Amino acid sequence: MTIEVGTQAPDFTLPDSNKEKVTLSSFRGEKHVLLVFYPFAFSGICTGELCQVRDEIGDYQNDAVQVLGVSVDTPFSLKAWAEQEGYTFPLLSDFWPHGEVAKTYGVFNDTAGFALRGTFLIDKEGVVRFAEANAPGEARDQAAWKKALAEVLG
C-alpha cells in the first residue's frame, strides 16, 4: 500500500551518487520535493523517464521544487549513470538496508528486490500532495506530475 495523499511523508536520509547524505526533512519550509522511485539505473524505461526529467528540468525543478530520484542501486552505479546521462538532480541510493525507504513508501517489490515506479510530490510542510505507483514495465505519464506541481505551486 503506497503512502496516501494528505499524510505526512516518512522522513529518510540516503546517500546520493557522491555518497553525501540527503535528508528529506532538510527541504521542509524551503522546497517542495518530487520524489521519483525507479527500479534500476541503466534500464530502458527508467532511463527514458529520467531523461525526460533531465530534458524538461525546468518543468520539474526550480527555486520552489527539488527532484530526488531513488533506487536500490549502489551510489557507484548511480554516479556512473548520472555522468553518462547528464542528470543534474540527486540520485539517492536505497541500497542498504535494501529498499528500506521504498518499503516505507509502499513501493518496494519484495519478490524482485527493487522499487516500483512510485512518484510522490511532498509539499514544503512534508505532506504528500500527489502519489502514484506503476507496475514493473509500466512507464509513467509525467503530465500528471506537471499537473500536480502546478496545483501545489498555485
mmCIF file of C-alpha atoms in Angstrom:
data_model
loop_
_atom_site.group_PDB
_atom_site.id
_atom_site.type_symbol
_atom_site.label_atom_id
_atom_site.label_comp_id
_atom_site.label_asym_id
_atom_site.label_seq_id
_atom_site.Cartn_x
_atom_site.Cartn_y
_atom_site.Cartn_z
ATOM 1 C CA MET A 1 0.000 0.000 0.000
ATOM 2 C CA THR A 2 1.535 3.311 -1.060
ATOM 3 C CA ILE A 3 1.600 6.357 1.167
ATOM 4 C CA GLU A 4 -1.655 8.247 0.717
ATOM 5 C CA VAL A 5 -2.224 11.835 -0.334
ATOM 6 C CA GLY A 6 -2.752 14.070 2.688
ATOM 7 C CA THR A 7 -0.480 12.078 5.002
ATOM 8 C CA GLN A 8 2.882 13.138 6.385
ATOM 9 C CA ALA A 9 5.719 11.854 4.200
ATOM 10 C CA PRO A 10 8.053 9.494 6.056
ATOM 11 C CA ASP A 11 11.408 11.142 6.623
ATOM 12 C CA PHE A 12 14.602 9.463 5.475
ATOM 13 C CA THR A 13 18.296 10.016 4.935
ATOM 14 C CA LEU A 14 20.035 8.328 1.998
ATOM 15 C CA PRO A 15 23.414 8.731 0.306
ATOM 16 C CA ASP A 16 23.487 10.334 -3.120
ATOM 17 C CA SER A 17 25.725 9.345 -6.024
ATOM 18 C CA ASN A 18 28.618 11.184 -4.320
ATOM 19 C CA LYS A 19 27.940 9.324 -1.049
ATOM 20 C CA GLU A 20 26.747 12.557 0.583
ATOM 21 C CA LYS A 21 23.722 12.221 2.854
ATOM 22 C CA VAL A 22 20.429 13.768 1.742
ATOM 23 C CA THR A 23 17.581 14.075 4.260
ATOM 24 C CA LEU A 24 14.032 14.660 3.078
ATOM 25 C CA SER A 25 13.105 16.868 6.036
ATOM 26 C CA SER A 26 16.012 19.220 5.210
ATOM 27 C CA PHE A 27 13.792 20.656 2.457
ATOM 28 C CA ARG A 28 10.902 21.472 4.849
ATOM 29 C CA GLY A 29 9.882 25.074 4.796
ATOM 30 C CA GLU A 30 12.165 25.638 1.799
ATOM 31 C CA LYS A 31 11.111 23.471 -1.157
ATOM 32 C CA HIS A 32 8.520 21.008 -2.318
ATOM 33 C CA VAL A 33 10.061 17.645 -3.245
ATOM 34 C CA LEU A 34 9.239 15.496 -6.270
ATOM 35 C CA LEU A 35 10.320 12.044 -5.093
ATOM 36 C CA VAL A 36 10.767 9.636 -8.017
ATOM 37 C CA PHE A 37 11.377 5.960 -7.232
ATOM 38 C CA TYR A 38 12.547 3.766 -10.117
ATOM 39 C CA PRO A 39 13.654 0.112 -10.362
ATOM 40 C CA PHE A 40 17.233 0.276 -11.688
ATOM 41 C CA ALA A 41 19.818 2.590 -13.192
ATOM 42 C CA PHE A 42 20.677 1.852 -16.821
ATOM 43 C CA SER A 43 17.343 0.109 -17.522
ATOM 44 C CA GLY A 44 15.308 1.220 -20.535
ATOM 45 C CA ILE A 45 12.117 2.690 -19.079
ATOM 46 C CA CYS A 46 13.953 4.232 -16.124
ATOM 47 C CA THR A 47 16.462 5.904 -18.424
ATOM 48 C CA GLY A 48 13.662 7.233 -20.625
ATOM 49 C CA GLU A 49 11.735 8.658 -17.686
ATOM 50 C CA LEU A 50 14.719 10.315 -16.031
ATOM 51 C CA CYS A 51 15.999 11.635 -19.362
ATOM 52 C CA GLN A 52 12.628 13.319 -19.794
ATOM 53 C CA VAL A 53 13.090 14.925 -16.367
ATOM 54 C CA ARG A 54 16.621 15.972 -17.414
ATOM 55 C CA ASP A 55 15.407 17.388 -20.741
ATOM 56 C CA GLU A 56 12.470 19.225 -19.134
ATOM 57 C CA ILE A 57 14.161 20.022 -15.805
ATOM 58 C CA GLY A 58 12.611 23.494 -15.668
ATOM 59 C CA ASP A 59 9.159 21.889 -15.559
ATOM 60 C CA TYR A 60 10.098 19.778 -12.522
ATOM 61 C CA GLN A 61 12.791 21.567 -10.542
ATOM 62 C CA ASN A 62 13.189 25.245 -9.701
ATOM 63 C CA ASP A 63 13.619 27.548 -6.698
ATOM 64 C CA ALA A 64 10.484 26.028 -5.132
ATOM 65 C CA VAL A 65 10.851 22.329 -6.082
ATOM 66 C CA GLN A 66 13.642 19.749 -5.722
ATOM 67 C CA VAL A 67 13.660 16.485 -7.690
ATOM 68 C CA LEU A 68 15.068 13.430 -5.884
ATOM 69 C CA GLY A 69 15.441 10.115 -7.711
ATOM 70 C CA VAL A 70 15.601 6.931 -5.583
ATOM 71 C CA SER A 71 16.552 3.350 -6.467
ATOM 72 C CA VAL A 72 18.103 0.317 -4.793
ATOM 73 C CA ASP A 73 21.304 0.773 -6.813
ATOM 74 C CA THR A 74 24.634 1.486 -5.131
ATOM 75 C CA PRO A 75 25.965 5.070 -5.112
ATOM 76 C CA PHE A 76 28.713 3.912 -7.509
ATOM 77 C CA SER A 77 26.187 2.739 -10.122
ATOM 78 C CA LEU A 78 24.169 5.913 -9.693
ATOM 79 C CA LYS A 79 27.253 8.088 -10.185
ATOM 80 C CA ALA A 80 28.191 6.294 -13.408
ATOM 81 C CA TRP A 81 24.616 6.543 -14.697
ATOM 82 C CA ALA A 82 24.264 10.238 -13.770
ATOM 83 C CA GLU A 83 27.535 11.035 -15.546
ATOM 84 C CA GLN A 84 26.579 9.022 -18.619
ATOM 85 C CA GLU A 85 23.120 10.590 -18.915
ATOM 86 C CA GLY A 86 23.902 14.098 -17.640
ATOM 87 C CA TYR A 87 21.473 14.065 -14.706
ATOM 88 C CA THR A 88 21.888 17.169 -12.549
ATOM 89 C CA PHE A 89 19.347 16.272 -9.834
ATOM 90 C CA PRO A 90 20.310 13.976 -6.935
ATOM 91 C CA LEU A 91 20.021 10.213 -7.351
ATOM 92 C CA LEU A 92 19.707 8.546 -3.945
ATOM 93 C CA SER A 93 20.768 5.023 -3.062
ATOM 94 C CA ASP A 94 18.264 2.903 -1.124
ATOM 95 C CA PHE A 95 20.723 0.006 -1.329
ATOM 96 C CA TRP A 96 21.145 -0.809 2.359
ATOM 97 C CA PRO A 97 19.168 -1.682 4.289
ATOM 98 C CA HIS A 98 17.925 -2.934 0.935
ATOM 99 C CA GLY A 99 14.898 -0.952 -0.233
ATOM 100 C CA GLU A 100 14.019 0.286 3.247
ATOM 101 C CA VAL A 101 12.790 3.704 2.100
ATOM 102 C CA ALA A 102 10.859 2.198 -0.823
ATOM 103 C CA LYS A 103 9.213 -0.176 1.678
ATOM 104 C CA THR A 104 8.267 2.778 3.892
ATOM 105 C CA TYR A 105 6.578 4.437 0.913
ATOM 106 C CA GLY A 106 4.871 1.191 -0.115
ATOM 107 C CA VAL A 107 6.650 0.896 -3.464
ATOM 108 C CA PHE A 108 9.072 -1.996 -2.882
ATOM 109 C CA ASN A 109 8.653 -5.221 -4.846
ATOM 110 C CA ASP A 110 9.657 -7.862 -2.263
ATOM 111 C CA THR A 111 9.714 -10.662 -4.825
ATOM 112 C CA ALA A 112 12.062 -8.970 -7.288
ATOM 113 C CA GLY A 113 14.004 -6.790 -4.819
ATOM 114 C CA PHE A 114 13.544 -3.382 -6.418
ATOM 115 C CA ALA A 115 11.436 -0.233 -6.139
ATOM 116 C CA LEU A 116 8.342 0.140 -8.267
ATOM 117 C CA ARG A 117 7.865 3.300 -10.297
ATOM 118 C CA GLY A 118 6.480 5.350 -7.431
ATOM 119 C CA THR A 119 6.145 9.119 -7.595
ATOM 120 C CA PHE A 120 5.327 11.399 -4.671
ATOM 121 C CA LEU A 121 5.003 15.164 -4.520
ATOM 122 C CA ILE A 122 5.707 16.339 -0.988
ATOM 123 C CA ASP A 123 4.894 19.922 -0.095
ATOM 124 C CA LYS A 124 7.021 22.286 1.996
ATOM 125 C CA GLU A 125 5.226 21.128 5.153
ATOM 126 C CA GLY A 126 6.104 17.487 4.448
ATOM 127 C CA VAL A 127 2.589 16.456 3.373
ATOM 128 C CA VAL A 128 2.108 14.135 0.381
ATOM 129 C CA ARG A 129 0.123 16.035 -2.263
ATOM 130 C CA PHE A 130 0.404 13.507 -5.140
ATOM 131 C CA ALA A 131 1.108 9.769 -5.103
ATOM 132 C CA GLU A 132 1.245 7.083 -7.761
ATOM 133 C CA ALA A 133 2.805 3.664 -8.215
ATOM 134 C CA ASN A 134 3.213 1.906 -11.538
ATOM 135 C CA ALA A 135 3.869 -1.790 -12.021
ATOM 136 C CA PRO A 136 7.157 -3.113 -13.427
ATOM 137 C CA GLY A 137 7.389 -2.440 -17.147
ATOM 138 C CA GLU A 138 4.713 0.288 -16.983
ATOM 139 C CA ALA A 139 6.025 3.765 -17.820
ATOM 140 C CA ARG A 140 4.589 6.784 -16.009
ATOM 141 C CA ASP A 141 2.617 9.645 -17.514
ATOM 142 C CA GLN A 142 4.700 12.609 -16.455
ATOM 143 C CA ALA A 143 1.955 15.045 -17.447
ATOM 144 C CA ALA A 144 0.309 14.075 -14.138
ATOM 145 C CA TRP A 145 3.449 15.214 -12.294
ATOM 146 C CA LYS A 146 3.349 18.576 -14.045
ATOM 147 C CA LYS A 147 -0.330 18.999 -13.173
ATOM 148 C CA ALA A 148 0.329 18.157 -9.504
ATOM 149 C CA LEU A 149 3.257 20.607 -9.418
ATOM 150 C CA ALA A 150 1.115 23.363 -10.955
ATOM 151 C CA GLU A 151 -1.535 22.805 -8.275
ATOM 152 C CA VAL A 152 0.995 22.938 -5.428
ATOM 153 C CA LEU A 153 2.755 25.987 -6.835
ATOM 154 C CA GLY A 154 -0.571 27.763 -7.361
#
